[in-house]
Short mmCIF file of N, CA and C in Angstrom, two decimals:
data_model
loop_
_atom_site.label_atom_id
_atom_site.label_comp_id
_atom_site.label_asym_id
_atom_site.label_seq_id
_atom_site.Cartn_x
_atom_site.Cartn_y
_atom_site.Cartn_z
N MET E 2 49.65 -49.01 0.91
CA MET E 2 49.64 -49.90 2.04
C MET E 2 50.97 -49.74 2.77
N ARG E 3 50.92 -49.71 4.08
CA ARG E 3 52.12 -49.52 4.88
C ARG E 3 52.48 -50.80 5.63
N HIS E 4 53.77 -50.95 5.89
CA HIS E 4 54.25 -52.10 6.66
C HIS E 4 54.66 -51.60 8.04
N TYR E 5 54.37 -52.35 9.05
CA TYR E 5 54.73 -51.99 10.42
C TYR E 5 55.48 -53.15 11.05
N GLY E 6 56.48 -52.80 11.83
CA GLY E 6 57.24 -53.84 12.53
C GLY E 6 56.32 -54.60 13.47
N LEU E 7 56.28 -55.85 13.29
CA LEU E 7 55.48 -56.68 14.17
C LEU E 7 56.33 -56.98 15.38
N GLY E 8 57.60 -56.78 15.21
CA GLY E 8 58.52 -57.04 16.28
C GLY E 8 58.09 -58.35 16.89
N ILE E 9 57.30 -59.05 16.15
CA ILE E 9 56.60 -60.22 16.65
C ILE E 9 57.61 -61.11 17.33
N ALA E 10 58.05 -60.70 18.46
CA ALA E 10 58.68 -61.70 19.29
C ALA E 10 57.42 -62.41 19.69
N LEU E 11 56.64 -62.70 18.63
CA LEU E 11 55.23 -63.04 18.77
C LEU E 11 55.02 -64.14 19.75
N LEU E 12 54.20 -63.83 20.59
CA LEU E 12 53.51 -64.75 21.42
C LEU E 12 54.31 -65.37 22.54
N MET E 13 54.08 -64.85 23.64
CA MET E 13 54.49 -65.54 24.85
C MET E 13 53.19 -66.17 25.30
N LEU E 14 53.07 -67.44 25.15
CA LEU E 14 51.81 -68.09 25.47
C LEU E 14 51.62 -68.12 26.97
N LEU E 15 50.49 -67.59 27.39
CA LEU E 15 50.25 -67.40 28.81
C LEU E 15 49.40 -68.47 29.43
N GLY E 16 48.56 -69.12 28.65
CA GLY E 16 47.57 -69.98 29.27
C GLY E 16 47.70 -71.45 28.97
N LEU E 17 48.85 -71.91 28.57
CA LEU E 17 48.96 -73.31 28.20
C LEU E 17 48.75 -74.26 29.37
N SER E 18 49.04 -73.80 30.56
CA SER E 18 48.86 -74.68 31.71
C SER E 18 47.54 -74.41 32.42
N ALA E 19 46.66 -73.68 31.74
CA ALA E 19 45.37 -73.36 32.35
C ALA E 19 44.57 -74.64 32.56
N CYS E 20 43.59 -74.56 33.45
CA CYS E 20 42.80 -75.75 33.73
C CYS E 20 41.99 -76.16 32.51
N GLN E 21 41.63 -77.40 32.43
CA GLN E 21 40.96 -77.93 31.26
C GLN E 21 39.59 -77.30 31.02
N LYS E 22 38.98 -76.76 32.04
CA LYS E 22 37.66 -76.16 31.86
C LYS E 22 37.74 -74.80 31.20
N ASP E 23 38.93 -74.20 31.17
CA ASP E 23 39.11 -72.89 30.57
C ASP E 23 38.77 -72.99 29.08
N GLU E 24 38.01 -72.03 28.58
CA GLU E 24 37.59 -72.05 27.18
C GLU E 24 38.65 -71.52 26.23
N TYR E 25 39.69 -70.89 26.75
CA TYR E 25 40.62 -70.18 25.89
C TYR E 25 42.07 -70.43 26.28
N THR E 26 42.94 -70.23 25.31
CA THR E 26 44.37 -70.13 25.55
C THR E 26 44.72 -68.66 25.38
N HIS E 27 45.46 -68.10 26.30
CA HIS E 27 45.86 -66.70 26.21
C HIS E 27 47.23 -66.60 25.57
N ALA E 28 47.44 -65.56 24.76
CA ALA E 28 48.72 -65.32 24.12
C ALA E 28 48.95 -63.82 24.03
N GLU E 29 50.20 -63.45 23.85
CA GLU E 29 50.54 -62.03 23.73
C GLU E 29 51.37 -61.84 22.47
N ILE E 30 50.97 -60.87 21.66
CA ILE E 30 51.71 -60.49 20.47
C ILE E 30 52.50 -59.25 20.86
N ILE E 31 53.81 -59.35 20.78
CA ILE E 31 54.68 -58.26 21.21
C ILE E 31 55.14 -57.52 19.96
N THR E 32 54.80 -56.22 19.87
CA THR E 32 55.17 -55.43 18.70
C THR E 32 56.02 -54.24 19.12
N ASP E 33 56.58 -53.56 18.14
CA ASP E 33 57.36 -52.35 18.40
C ASP E 33 56.47 -51.21 18.89
N TYR E 34 55.17 -51.34 18.75
CA TYR E 34 54.23 -50.28 19.10
C TYR E 34 53.45 -50.56 20.37
N GLY E 35 53.71 -51.69 20.99
CA GLY E 35 52.98 -52.10 22.19
C GLY E 35 52.55 -53.55 22.05
N ASN E 36 51.94 -54.06 23.08
CA ASN E 36 51.55 -55.47 23.09
C ASN E 36 50.06 -55.65 22.87
N ILE E 37 49.71 -56.78 22.28
CA ILE E 37 48.33 -57.13 22.02
C ILE E 37 48.07 -58.48 22.68
N GLU E 38 47.16 -58.51 23.65
CA GLU E 38 46.82 -59.78 24.29
C GLU E 38 45.60 -60.36 23.59
N VAL E 39 45.69 -61.64 23.25
CA VAL E 39 44.60 -62.32 22.56
C VAL E 39 44.23 -63.60 23.31
N ILE E 40 43.03 -64.05 23.05
CA ILE E 40 42.63 -65.39 23.47
C ILE E 40 42.40 -66.20 22.21
N LEU E 41 42.74 -67.48 22.27
CA LEU E 41 42.55 -68.41 21.16
C LEU E 41 41.41 -69.34 21.52
N TYR E 42 40.47 -69.49 20.61
CA TYR E 42 39.28 -70.28 20.89
C TYR E 42 39.57 -71.79 20.84
N ASN E 43 39.06 -72.50 21.79
CA ASN E 43 39.17 -73.96 21.78
C ASN E 43 38.24 -74.59 20.74
N LYS E 44 37.23 -73.84 20.28
CA LYS E 44 36.30 -74.38 19.28
C LYS E 44 36.91 -74.37 17.87
N THR E 45 38.13 -73.84 17.75
CA THR E 45 38.88 -73.90 16.49
C THR E 45 40.24 -74.54 16.76
N PRO E 46 40.25 -75.82 17.14
CA PRO E 46 41.49 -76.45 17.61
C PRO E 46 42.61 -76.53 16.57
N LYS E 47 42.28 -76.71 15.30
CA LYS E 47 43.34 -76.80 14.29
C LYS E 47 44.09 -75.48 14.18
N HIS E 48 43.34 -74.38 14.15
CA HIS E 48 43.95 -73.06 14.05
C HIS E 48 44.68 -72.68 15.33
N ARG E 49 44.04 -72.95 16.46
CA ARG E 49 44.66 -72.65 17.76
C ARG E 49 45.99 -73.39 17.90
N ASP E 50 45.96 -74.69 17.66
CA ASP E 50 47.17 -75.49 17.84
C ASP E 50 48.27 -75.10 16.87
N ASN E 51 47.91 -74.78 15.63
CA ASN E 51 48.90 -74.35 14.65
C ASN E 51 49.54 -73.03 15.06
N PHE E 52 48.74 -72.09 15.51
CA PHE E 52 49.24 -70.78 15.95
C PHE E 52 50.22 -70.96 17.11
N ILE E 53 49.84 -71.79 18.07
CA ILE E 53 50.69 -72.06 19.24
C ILE E 53 52.00 -72.72 18.80
N LYS E 54 51.90 -73.71 17.91
CA LYS E 54 53.09 -74.42 17.43
C LYS E 54 54.07 -73.46 16.76
N LEU E 55 53.56 -72.64 15.85
CA LEU E 55 54.43 -71.70 15.14
C LEU E 55 55.04 -70.68 16.09
N ALA E 56 54.25 -70.19 17.02
CA ALA E 56 54.77 -69.21 17.99
C ALA E 56 55.87 -69.83 18.83
N ASN E 57 55.65 -71.04 19.30
CA ASN E 57 56.65 -71.71 20.15
C ASN E 57 57.93 -72.03 19.38
N GLU E 58 57.82 -72.22 18.08
CA GLU E 58 59.00 -72.48 17.24
C GLU E 58 59.74 -71.20 16.88
N GLY E 59 59.18 -70.03 17.22
CA GLY E 59 59.80 -68.76 16.85
C GLY E 59 59.50 -68.32 15.43
N TYR E 60 58.57 -68.99 14.78
CA TYR E 60 58.23 -68.71 13.38
C TYR E 60 57.84 -67.25 13.18
N TYR E 61 57.11 -66.67 14.11
CA TYR E 61 56.61 -65.31 13.96
C TYR E 61 57.61 -64.24 14.39
N ASP E 62 58.72 -64.63 14.99
CA ASP E 62 59.68 -63.65 15.50
C ASP E 62 60.17 -62.74 14.38
N ASP E 63 60.12 -61.45 14.65
CA ASP E 63 60.65 -60.40 13.76
C ASP E 63 59.92 -60.27 12.42
N LEU E 64 58.69 -60.75 12.34
CA LEU E 64 57.91 -60.54 11.12
C LEU E 64 57.22 -59.18 11.18
N LEU E 65 56.71 -58.75 10.04
CA LEU E 65 55.98 -57.48 9.94
C LEU E 65 54.48 -57.72 9.90
N PHE E 66 53.73 -56.72 10.32
CA PHE E 66 52.34 -56.63 9.88
C PHE E 66 52.48 -56.03 8.49
N HIS E 67 52.45 -56.88 7.48
CA HIS E 67 52.77 -56.47 6.12
C HIS E 67 51.60 -55.84 5.38
N ARG E 68 50.42 -55.96 5.92
CA ARG E 68 49.24 -55.36 5.29
C ARG E 68 48.46 -54.64 6.38
N VAL E 69 48.36 -53.33 6.24
CA VAL E 69 47.66 -52.51 7.22
C VAL E 69 46.67 -51.64 6.45
N VAL E 70 45.39 -51.90 6.66
CA VAL E 70 44.35 -51.12 5.99
C VAL E 70 43.55 -50.45 7.10
N ASN E 71 43.82 -49.16 7.30
CA ASN E 71 43.21 -48.42 8.40
C ASN E 71 41.69 -48.51 8.37
N GLY E 72 41.12 -48.85 9.52
CA GLY E 72 39.67 -48.98 9.62
C GLY E 72 39.15 -50.35 9.22
N PHE E 73 40.03 -51.21 8.71
CA PHE E 73 39.62 -52.54 8.28
C PHE E 73 40.36 -53.62 9.07
N MET E 74 41.69 -53.77 8.84
CA MET E 74 42.43 -54.83 9.52
C MET E 74 43.92 -54.64 9.37
N ILE E 75 44.67 -55.42 10.20
CA ILE E 75 46.12 -55.54 10.05
C ILE E 75 46.42 -57.02 9.83
N GLN E 76 47.39 -57.31 8.96
CA GLN E 76 47.70 -58.71 8.63
C GLN E 76 49.18 -58.97 8.79
N GLY E 77 49.51 -60.11 9.38
CA GLY E 77 50.90 -60.52 9.58
C GLY E 77 51.05 -62.02 9.36
N GLY E 78 52.26 -62.50 9.60
CA GLY E 78 52.51 -63.93 9.52
C GLY E 78 53.18 -64.41 8.24
N ASP E 79 53.55 -63.48 7.34
CA ASP E 79 54.25 -63.87 6.12
C ASP E 79 55.74 -63.95 6.43
N PRO E 80 56.35 -65.14 6.36
CA PRO E 80 57.77 -65.26 6.68
C PRO E 80 58.67 -64.47 5.73
N ASP E 81 58.17 -64.15 4.54
CA ASP E 81 58.95 -63.36 3.59
C ASP E 81 59.13 -61.93 4.07
N SER E 82 58.37 -61.51 5.08
CA SER E 82 58.48 -60.14 5.58
C SER E 82 59.64 -59.97 6.56
N ARG E 83 60.26 -61.06 6.98
CA ARG E 83 61.29 -61.01 8.02
C ARG E 83 62.40 -60.02 7.68
N ASP E 84 62.98 -60.09 6.54
CA ASP E 84 64.05 -59.16 6.15
C ASP E 84 63.72 -58.51 4.81
N ALA E 85 62.45 -58.23 4.60
CA ALA E 85 61.99 -57.71 3.31
C ALA E 85 62.51 -56.30 3.07
N ALA E 86 62.89 -56.05 1.83
CA ALA E 86 63.30 -54.72 1.42
C ALA E 86 62.07 -53.82 1.36
N PRO E 87 62.25 -52.51 1.58
CA PRO E 87 61.11 -51.60 1.45
C PRO E 87 60.46 -51.74 0.06
N GLY E 88 59.15 -51.81 0.05
CA GLY E 88 58.41 -51.92 -1.20
C GLY E 88 58.26 -53.35 -1.72
N ALA E 89 58.82 -54.32 -1.01
CA ALA E 89 58.70 -55.71 -1.45
C ALA E 89 57.23 -56.14 -1.42
N VAL E 90 56.85 -56.97 -2.39
CA VAL E 90 55.50 -57.51 -2.43
C VAL E 90 55.43 -58.66 -1.43
N LEU E 91 54.52 -58.53 -0.48
CA LEU E 91 54.40 -59.53 0.58
C LEU E 91 52.97 -60.07 0.63
N GLY E 92 52.81 -61.20 1.30
CA GLY E 92 51.48 -61.76 1.48
C GLY E 92 51.31 -63.14 0.88
N ARG E 93 52.35 -63.66 0.24
CA ARG E 93 52.24 -64.98 -0.38
C ARG E 93 53.02 -66.06 0.37
N GLY E 94 53.82 -65.66 1.35
CA GLY E 94 54.65 -66.63 2.06
C GLY E 94 53.89 -67.43 3.09
N GLY E 95 54.45 -68.56 3.44
CA GLY E 95 53.84 -69.41 4.46
C GLY E 95 54.67 -70.65 4.68
N PRO E 96 54.21 -71.53 5.55
CA PRO E 96 54.96 -72.73 5.88
C PRO E 96 54.81 -73.88 4.89
N GLY E 97 54.01 -73.70 3.85
CA GLY E 97 53.86 -74.75 2.85
C GLY E 97 52.67 -75.66 3.05
N TYR E 98 51.76 -75.29 3.91
CA TYR E 98 50.54 -76.08 4.11
C TYR E 98 49.37 -75.15 4.41
N LYS E 99 48.17 -75.70 4.30
CA LYS E 99 46.94 -74.97 4.63
C LYS E 99 46.24 -75.68 5.77
N ILE E 100 45.31 -74.99 6.39
CA ILE E 100 44.55 -75.54 7.52
C ILE E 100 43.09 -75.62 7.11
N ASP E 101 42.46 -76.76 7.36
CA ASP E 101 41.04 -76.90 7.03
C ASP E 101 40.21 -75.84 7.75
N ALA E 102 39.21 -75.34 7.07
CA ALA E 102 38.35 -74.29 7.61
C ALA E 102 37.64 -74.73 8.89
N GLU E 103 37.51 -73.80 9.82
CA GLU E 103 36.74 -73.99 11.06
C GLU E 103 35.88 -72.73 11.24
N ILE E 104 35.06 -72.47 10.26
CA ILE E 104 34.31 -71.22 10.18
C ILE E 104 33.13 -71.24 11.14
N GLY E 105 32.90 -70.12 11.81
CA GLY E 105 31.77 -70.03 12.72
C GLY E 105 31.65 -68.69 13.41
N ALA E 106 32.70 -68.23 14.05
CA ALA E 106 32.64 -66.99 14.82
C ALA E 106 32.60 -65.77 13.90
N PRO E 107 31.90 -64.72 14.32
CA PRO E 107 31.79 -63.50 13.51
C PRO E 107 33.05 -62.63 13.58
N HIS E 108 33.16 -61.74 12.63
CA HIS E 108 34.30 -60.83 12.51
C HIS E 108 34.04 -59.50 13.22
N PHE E 109 33.83 -59.59 14.53
CA PHE E 109 33.67 -58.38 15.33
C PHE E 109 35.00 -57.63 15.40
N ARG E 110 34.95 -56.37 15.79
CA ARG E 110 36.16 -55.59 16.03
C ARG E 110 37.03 -56.38 17.02
N GLY E 111 38.30 -56.57 16.67
CA GLY E 111 39.22 -57.32 17.52
C GLY E 111 39.31 -58.80 17.20
N ALA E 112 38.54 -59.28 16.22
CA ALA E 112 38.61 -60.70 15.85
C ALA E 112 40.00 -61.04 15.32
N LEU E 113 40.51 -62.19 15.74
CA LEU E 113 41.77 -62.74 15.24
C LEU E 113 41.39 -63.86 14.28
N ALA E 114 41.77 -63.72 13.02
CA ALA E 114 41.31 -64.67 12.00
C ALA E 114 42.46 -65.09 11.09
N ALA E 115 42.26 -66.20 10.41
CA ALA E 115 43.25 -66.74 9.49
C ALA E 115 43.02 -66.18 8.09
N ALA E 116 44.10 -65.69 7.48
CA ALA E 116 44.04 -65.25 6.10
C ALA E 116 43.97 -66.49 5.20
N ARG E 117 43.58 -66.28 3.96
CA ARG E 117 43.55 -67.39 3.01
C ARG E 117 43.55 -66.86 1.59
N ASP E 118 43.82 -67.75 0.65
CA ASP E 118 43.69 -67.39 -0.75
C ASP E 118 42.27 -67.74 -1.20
N GLY E 119 42.03 -67.71 -2.48
CA GLY E 119 40.67 -67.92 -2.97
C GLY E 119 40.26 -69.37 -3.15
N ASN E 120 40.87 -70.30 -2.43
CA ASN E 120 40.54 -71.71 -2.63
C ASN E 120 39.09 -72.00 -2.25
N PRO E 121 38.41 -72.85 -3.03
CA PRO E 121 36.98 -73.09 -2.81
C PRO E 121 36.64 -73.80 -1.49
N LEU E 122 37.62 -74.48 -0.89
CA LEU E 122 37.37 -75.15 0.39
C LEU E 122 37.54 -74.20 1.58
N LYS E 123 37.94 -72.97 1.29
CA LYS E 123 38.14 -71.92 2.30
C LYS E 123 39.19 -72.31 3.33
N GLN E 124 40.16 -73.11 2.88
CA GLN E 124 41.27 -73.48 3.76
C GLN E 124 42.11 -72.24 4.06
N SER E 125 42.62 -72.18 5.28
CA SER E 125 43.38 -71.02 5.74
C SER E 125 44.86 -71.15 5.42
N SER E 126 45.52 -70.00 5.35
CA SER E 126 46.97 -69.96 5.27
C SER E 126 47.55 -70.69 6.48
N GLY E 127 48.68 -71.33 6.31
CA GLY E 127 49.32 -72.01 7.42
C GLY E 127 49.90 -71.09 8.47
N SER E 128 50.09 -69.80 8.13
CA SER E 128 50.71 -68.89 9.10
C SER E 128 50.13 -67.49 9.14
N GLN E 129 49.53 -67.03 8.06
CA GLN E 129 49.09 -65.64 8.03
C GLN E 129 47.77 -65.45 8.75
N PHE E 130 47.69 -64.34 9.46
CA PHE E 130 46.51 -64.02 10.27
C PHE E 130 46.24 -62.53 10.17
N TYR E 131 45.04 -62.15 10.57
CA TYR E 131 44.70 -60.73 10.61
C TYR E 131 43.87 -60.44 11.85
N ILE E 132 43.89 -59.17 12.22
CA ILE E 132 43.07 -58.68 13.33
C ILE E 132 42.17 -57.59 12.78
N VAL E 133 40.88 -57.74 13.00
CA VAL E 133 39.88 -56.80 12.47
C VAL E 133 39.86 -55.52 13.29
N GLN E 134 39.96 -54.39 12.60
CA GLN E 134 39.73 -53.10 13.24
C GLN E 134 38.24 -52.80 13.16
N GLY E 135 37.73 -52.67 11.96
CA GLY E 135 36.30 -52.50 11.75
C GLY E 135 35.74 -51.21 12.30
N GLN E 136 34.56 -50.89 11.86
CA GLN E 136 33.83 -49.70 12.26
C GLN E 136 32.41 -50.11 12.64
N PRO E 137 31.76 -49.33 13.52
CA PRO E 137 30.35 -49.61 13.81
C PRO E 137 29.52 -49.51 12.52
N LEU E 138 28.53 -50.36 12.41
CA LEU E 138 27.68 -50.37 11.22
C LEU E 138 26.35 -49.71 11.51
N LYS E 139 25.72 -49.23 10.46
CA LYS E 139 24.36 -48.72 10.57
C LYS E 139 23.41 -49.92 10.44
N PRO E 140 22.25 -49.87 11.09
CA PRO E 140 21.32 -51.01 11.04
C PRO E 140 20.97 -51.44 9.62
N GLU E 141 20.79 -50.47 8.72
CA GLU E 141 20.43 -50.80 7.34
C GLU E 141 21.55 -51.56 6.65
N ALA E 142 22.79 -51.15 6.89
CA ALA E 142 23.93 -51.81 6.26
C ALA E 142 24.08 -53.24 6.76
N LEU E 143 23.86 -53.44 8.06
CA LEU E 143 23.96 -54.79 8.62
C LEU E 143 22.84 -55.68 8.09
N ALA E 144 21.63 -55.13 7.98
CA ALA E 144 20.50 -55.90 7.45
C ALA E 144 20.76 -56.29 6.00
N GLN E 145 21.34 -55.38 5.23
CA GLN E 145 21.67 -55.68 3.84
C GLN E 145 22.72 -56.79 3.76
N MET E 146 23.71 -56.73 4.66
CA MET E 146 24.75 -57.75 4.70
C MET E 146 24.15 -59.12 5.02
N GLU E 147 23.23 -59.16 5.99
CA GLU E 147 22.57 -60.42 6.35
C GLU E 147 21.83 -61.00 5.14
N ALA E 148 21.12 -60.14 4.42
CA ALA E 148 20.35 -60.59 3.26
C ALA E 148 21.28 -61.10 2.15
N GLN E 149 22.35 -60.38 1.89
CA GLN E 149 23.28 -60.76 0.82
C GLN E 149 23.98 -62.08 1.11
N LYS E 150 24.36 -62.29 2.36
CA LYS E 150 25.13 -63.48 2.72
C LYS E 150 24.27 -64.62 3.25
N GLY E 151 22.97 -64.37 3.45
CA GLY E 151 22.10 -65.41 3.98
C GLY E 151 22.40 -65.75 5.42
N ILE E 152 22.84 -64.75 6.18
CA ILE E 152 23.19 -64.94 7.60
C ILE E 152 22.11 -64.28 8.45
N LYS E 153 21.76 -64.90 9.54
CA LYS E 153 20.83 -64.31 10.51
C LYS E 153 21.57 -64.17 11.83
N TYR E 154 21.91 -62.93 12.18
CA TYR E 154 22.62 -62.67 13.43
C TYR E 154 21.65 -62.68 14.60
N THR E 155 22.15 -63.08 15.75
CA THR E 155 21.35 -62.97 16.97
C THR E 155 21.26 -61.50 17.35
N ASP E 156 20.34 -61.16 18.24
CA ASP E 156 20.24 -59.78 18.71
C ASP E 156 21.55 -59.32 19.34
N ALA E 157 22.19 -60.20 20.09
CA ALA E 157 23.46 -59.86 20.75
C ALA E 157 24.55 -59.60 19.71
N GLN E 158 24.64 -60.43 18.67
CA GLN E 158 25.63 -60.23 17.62
C GLN E 158 25.37 -58.93 16.87
N ARG E 159 24.11 -58.70 16.57
CA ARG E 159 23.73 -57.47 15.87
C ARG E 159 24.15 -56.25 16.69
N GLN E 160 23.92 -56.30 17.99
CA GLN E 160 24.28 -55.18 18.87
C GLN E 160 25.78 -54.91 18.85
N VAL E 161 26.59 -55.97 18.86
CA VAL E 161 28.05 -55.79 18.82
C VAL E 161 28.46 -55.13 17.51
N TYR E 162 27.93 -55.59 16.39
CA TYR E 162 28.27 -54.97 15.11
C TYR E 162 27.83 -53.50 15.06
N LEU E 163 26.69 -53.18 15.64
CA LEU E 163 26.18 -51.81 15.60
C LEU E 163 26.95 -50.89 16.54
N GLU E 164 27.36 -51.39 17.70
CA GLU E 164 28.03 -50.54 18.70
C GLU E 164 29.55 -50.55 18.58
N ASP E 165 30.14 -51.75 18.43
CA ASP E 165 31.60 -51.85 18.42
C ASP E 165 32.18 -51.94 17.01
N GLY E 166 31.42 -52.53 16.11
CA GLY E 166 31.86 -52.64 14.73
C GLY E 166 32.50 -53.97 14.41
N GLY E 167 33.01 -54.03 13.21
CA GLY E 167 33.63 -55.24 12.70
C GLY E 167 33.54 -55.28 11.19
N SER E 168 33.70 -56.45 10.63
CA SER E 168 33.67 -56.64 9.18
C SER E 168 32.79 -57.85 8.84
N PRO E 169 31.46 -57.68 8.93
CA PRO E 169 30.56 -58.82 8.71
C PRO E 169 30.60 -59.39 7.30
N PHE E 170 31.10 -58.63 6.34
CA PHE E 170 31.16 -59.15 4.98
C PHE E 170 32.15 -60.32 4.87
N LEU E 171 33.00 -60.51 5.89
CA LEU E 171 33.93 -61.64 5.91
C LEU E 171 33.33 -62.90 6.54
N ASP E 172 32.21 -62.74 7.25
CA ASP E 172 31.60 -63.86 7.96
C ASP E 172 31.21 -64.97 6.98
N GLY E 173 31.46 -66.20 7.40
CA GLY E 173 31.14 -67.36 6.58
C GLY E 173 32.21 -67.71 5.56
N ASP E 174 33.26 -66.89 5.47
CA ASP E 174 34.29 -67.13 4.47
C ASP E 174 35.69 -67.34 5.05
N TYR E 175 35.92 -66.92 6.28
CA TYR E 175 37.23 -67.01 6.92
C TYR E 175 37.06 -67.53 8.34
N THR E 176 38.08 -68.23 8.84
CA THR E 176 38.05 -68.77 10.19
C THR E 176 38.52 -67.74 11.20
N VAL E 177 37.63 -67.36 12.12
CA VAL E 177 38.00 -66.54 13.28
C VAL E 177 38.39 -67.52 14.38
N PHE E 178 39.62 -67.41 14.88
CA PHE E 178 40.08 -68.38 15.87
C PHE E 178 40.47 -67.75 17.21
N GLY E 179 40.16 -66.47 17.37
CA GLY E 179 40.45 -65.81 18.64
C GLY E 179 40.00 -64.37 18.61
N GLU E 180 40.37 -63.63 19.65
CA GLU E 180 40.01 -62.21 19.72
C GLU E 180 40.97 -61.47 20.63
N VAL E 181 41.07 -60.17 20.38
CA VAL E 181 41.89 -59.29 21.20
C VAL E 181 41.15 -59.01 22.50
N VAL E 182 41.84 -59.15 23.62
CA VAL E 182 41.25 -58.81 24.92
C VAL E 182 41.92 -57.58 25.52
N SER E 183 43.08 -57.20 25.00
CA SER E 183 43.77 -56.01 25.46
C SER E 183 44.74 -55.58 24.37
N GLY E 184 44.80 -54.27 24.12
CA GLY E 184 45.75 -53.75 23.15
C GLY E 184 45.15 -53.33 21.82
N MET E 185 43.84 -53.11 21.77
CA MET E 185 43.24 -52.66 20.50
C MET E 185 43.80 -51.31 20.06
N GLU E 186 44.28 -50.50 21.01
CA GLU E 186 44.88 -49.22 20.62
C GLU E 186 46.15 -49.45 19.80
N VAL E 187 46.81 -50.57 19.98
CA VAL E 187 47.98 -50.93 19.18
C VAL E 187 47.53 -51.34 17.79
N VAL E 188 46.46 -52.10 17.72
CA VAL E 188 45.91 -52.53 16.43
C VAL E 188 45.49 -51.31 15.63
#
C-alpha cells in the first residue's frame, strides 16, 4: 500500500452561501497531484456538517491519503498521517468520536464516503473518508451482488455500475455523503 501527499489544504468550501434550494455543498480537496472538486449531500447532514467543520478548522491540512488501493479507492483523514514516518501504520486515528450512520447512496465511481471500523451500528469514523475508484461491472457480477446483499438496484443505478463502475459490495454498510464532480484523474 502506498501513501500519497494529500497536501490536503483540504477543502476550500465553495458553496456555503448557496441558496437554500441547492441540494449540495461544494468543496475542493487540494492535493499535491491536483485538485478534486466534490459535492456534499444534504441528505446526509451529520456527515456533511462534520466534514465542513473539520475542514474549516484546518483538521485535514497536510494529511496523507494513507490508503491507496488502485482500482478500488483512496482513503484519507487520519490525523496520525500528518507527520508520519515512512512505513508507519496508519488508519486508526481520528477526532475521538463517531458519526451515526446515514446509509443510502450507492458506491458509484467517485463516491465520497465515510470510513468506519467493524462496529455493528455502522457508525462512521469522525474524520476518515474514502473516494471510490471502482471498475465497470459485468451484468452477472452485479446481479450476484444484488442477490448476496438483498439489494434491488433501479435500472438507472444498474446502468451506472455497468458503464462507470464502482464498489457495490460496500452498499448498505457505509455512508456515502458526496461525490466527485471534477478531478477523478487525480483520484
